[in-house]
């Protein structure tokens, strides 16, 4: 979960969408969703679904990830919080993978 400083929501959203679109094209990522809270637009959740255990580390080596980190660093009201989950359903990546036409 990410809390943005007031007034930075639009810039945070743009930077996060740029990162998400590039991330979704990585071979180790099934999904990279950007979700904004309805009743508090300063709150975002980034849902990242990886295809294998090494994919998160590979993602953190990409240029777009480093650009995102640098761009949004001063926009965060507090350190971001990561919660790890294990996939139960769908049981295969086919249920998570995007169709290429949804990455607009």
PDB file of C-alpha atoms in Angstrom, residues 16-104:
ATOM      1  CA  UNK A  16       2.956   4.145 -11.532  1.00  0.00           C
ATOM      2  CA  UNK A  17       1.042   3.520 -14.759  1.00  0.00           C
ATOM      3  CA  UNK A  18       4.230   4.011 -16.790  1.00  0.00           C
ATOM      4  CA  UNK A  19       5.980   1.490 -14.555  1.00  0.00           C
ATOM      5  CA  UNK A  20       3.036  -0.938 -14.597  1.00  0.00           C
ATOM      6  CA  UNK A  21       2.757  -0.921 -18.391  1.00  0.00           C
ATOM      7  CA  UNK A  22       6.464  -1.703 -18.789  1.00  0.00           C
ATOM      8  CA  UNK A  23       6.387  -4.234 -15.942  1.00  0.00           C
ATOM      9  CA  UNK A  24       3.451  -6.124 -17.449  1.00  0.00           C
ATOM     10  CA  UNK A  25       5.650  -6.847 -20.495  1.00  0.00           C
ATOM     11  CA  UNK A  26       8.362  -8.526 -18.410  1.00  0.00           C
ATOM     12  CA  UNK A  27       8.507 -12.297 -18.959  1.00  0.00           C
ATOM     13  CA  UNK A  28       8.291 -13.020 -15.218  1.00  0.00           C
ATOM     14  CA  UNK A  29       5.204 -10.918 -14.517  1.00  0.00           C
ATOM     15  CA  UNK A  30       1.624 -12.088 -15.030  1.00  0.00           C
ATOM     16  CA  UNK A  31      -0.078  -8.938 -13.723  1.00  0.00           C
ATOM     17  CA  UNK A  32       0.839  -5.513 -12.446  1.00  0.00           C
ATOM     18  CA  UNK A  33      -2.289  -3.637 -11.416  1.00  0.00           C
ATOM     19  CA  UNK A  34      -2.510  -0.073 -10.093  1.00  0.00           C
ATOM     20  CA  UNK A  35      -5.524   0.498  -7.841  1.00  0.00           C
ATOM     21  CA  UNK A  36      -6.598   3.795  -6.248  1.00  0.00           C
ATOM     22  CA  UNK A  37      -8.820   3.986  -3.166  1.00  0.00           C
ATOM     23  CA  UNK A  38     -12.277   5.479  -3.900  1.00  0.00           C
ATOM     24  CA  UNK A  39     -12.744   7.458  -0.701  1.00  0.00           C
ATOM     25  CA  UNK A  40      -9.113   8.554  -0.297  1.00  0.00           C
ATOM     26  CA  UNK A  41      -7.370   9.261  -3.622  1.00  0.00           C
ATOM     27  CA  UNK A  42      -3.995   9.524  -1.878  1.00  0.00           C
ATOM     28  CA  UNK A  43      -4.019   5.739  -1.272  1.00  0.00           C
ATOM     29  CA  UNK A  44      -2.870   3.245  -3.910  1.00  0.00           C
ATOM     30  CA  UNK A  45      -2.293  -0.488  -4.049  1.00  0.00           C
ATOM     31  CA  UNK A  46       0.101  -2.008  -6.560  1.00  0.00           C
ATOM     32  CA  UNK A  47      -0.850  -5.646  -7.182  1.00  0.00           C
ATOM     33  CA  UNK A  48       2.076  -7.563  -8.628  1.00  0.00           C
ATOM     34  CA  UNK A  49       1.641 -11.201  -9.687  1.00  0.00           C
ATOM     35  CA  UNK A  50       4.870 -12.983 -10.549  1.00  0.00           C
ATOM     36  CA  UNK A  51       5.323 -16.211 -12.512  1.00  0.00           C
ATOM     37  CA  UNK A  52       8.267 -17.557 -10.505  1.00  0.00           C
ATOM     38  CA  UNK A  53      10.270 -16.897  -7.351  1.00  0.00           C
ATOM     39  CA  UNK A  54      13.109 -15.061  -9.131  1.00  0.00           C
ATOM     40  CA  UNK A  55      10.810 -12.633 -10.961  1.00  0.00           C
ATOM     41  CA  UNK A  56      10.552  -9.992  -8.189  1.00  0.00           C
ATOM     42  CA  UNK A  57      14.343  -9.637  -8.040  1.00  0.00           C
ATOM     43  CA  UNK A  58      14.528  -9.495 -11.845  1.00  0.00           C
ATOM     44  CA  UNK A  59      11.850  -6.788 -11.859  1.00  0.00           C
ATOM     45  CA  UNK A  60      13.845  -4.691  -9.379  1.00  0.00           C
ATOM     46  CA  UNK A  61      16.796  -4.664 -11.818  1.00  0.00           C
ATOM     47  CA  UNK A  62      14.824  -3.026 -14.622  1.00  0.00           C
ATOM     48  CA  UNK A  63      15.298   0.566 -15.680  1.00  0.00           C
ATOM     49  CA  UNK A  64      11.578   1.362 -15.456  1.00  0.00           C
ATOM     50  CA  UNK A  65      11.491   0.201 -11.830  1.00  0.00           C
ATOM     51  CA  UNK A  66      14.469   2.425 -10.950  1.00  0.00           C
ATOM     52  CA  UNK A  67      12.870   5.394 -12.752  1.00  0.00           C
ATOM     53  CA  UNK A  68       9.616   4.794 -10.844  1.00  0.00           C
ATOM     54  CA  UNK A  69      11.406   4.560  -7.467  1.00  0.00           C
ATOM     55  CA  UNK A  70      13.294   7.810  -8.083  1.00  0.00           C
ATOM     56  CA  UNK A  71      10.235   9.622  -9.465  1.00  0.00           C
ATOM     57  CA  UNK A  72       7.847   8.745  -6.619  1.00  0.00           C
ATOM     58  CA  UNK A  73      10.281   8.804  -3.679  1.00  0.00           C
ATOM     59  CA  UNK A  74       9.346  12.330  -2.573  1.00  0.00           C
ATOM     60  CA  UNK A  75       5.640  11.783  -3.259  1.00  0.00           C
ATOM     61  CA  UNK A  76       5.171   9.169  -0.537  1.00  0.00           C
ATOM     62  CA  UNK A  77       3.653  10.355   2.731  1.00  0.00           C
ATOM     63  CA  UNK A  78       5.142   7.326   4.517  1.00  0.00           C
ATOM     64  CA  UNK A  79       7.227   4.299   3.550  1.00  0.00           C
ATOM     65  CA  UNK A  80       5.253   1.939   1.318  1.00  0.00           C
ATOM     66  CA  UNK A  81       4.036  -1.309   2.812  1.00  0.00           C
ATOM     67  CA  UNK A  82       4.363  -4.645   1.063  1.00  0.00           C
ATOM     68  CA  UNK A  83       2.234  -7.647   1.948  1.00  0.00           C
ATOM     69  CA  UNK A  84       3.178 -10.979   0.373  1.00  0.00           C
ATOM     70  CA  UNK A  85       0.491 -13.468  -0.636  1.00  0.00           C
ATOM     71  CA  UNK A  86       0.624 -16.892  -2.224  1.00  0.00           C
ATOM     72  CA  UNK A  87      -1.513 -17.662  -5.228  1.00  0.00           C
ATOM     73  CA  UNK A  88      -4.407 -20.044  -4.599  1.00  0.00           C
ATOM     74  CA  UNK A  89      -6.653 -19.390  -7.612  1.00  0.00           C
ATOM     75  CA  UNK A  90      -6.293 -19.220 -10.512  1.00  0.00           C
ATOM     76  CA  UNK A  91      -3.766 -21.995 -10.106  1.00  0.00           C
ATOM     77  CA  UNK A  92      -1.867 -21.254 -13.330  1.00  0.00           C
ATOM     78  CA  UNK A  93      -0.502 -18.091 -14.868  1.00  0.00           C
ATOM     79  CA  UNK A  94      -3.001 -18.420 -17.734  1.00  0.00           C
ATOM     80  CA  UNK A  95      -5.674 -17.148 -15.370  1.00  0.00           C
ATOM     81  CA  UNK A  96      -3.626 -14.075 -14.481  1.00  0.00           C
ATOM     82  CA  UNK A  97      -1.937 -13.134 -17.736  1.00  0.00           C
ATOM     83  CA  UNK A  98      -3.081 -10.016 -19.564  1.00  0.00           C
ATOM     84  CA  UNK A  99      -4.162  -9.966 -23.139  1.00  0.00           C
ATOM     85  CA  UNK A 100      -1.835  -7.512 -24.888  1.00  0.00           C
ATOM     86  CA  UNK A 101      -4.742  -5.221 -25.855  1.00  0.00           C
ATOM     87  CA  UNK A 102      -5.454  -4.283 -22.196  1.00  0.00           C
ATOM     88  CA  UNK A 103      -2.111  -2.588 -21.586  1.00  0.00           C
ATOM     89  CA  UNK A 104      -3.231   0.809 -22.882  1.00  0.00           C
TER      90      UNK A 104
END
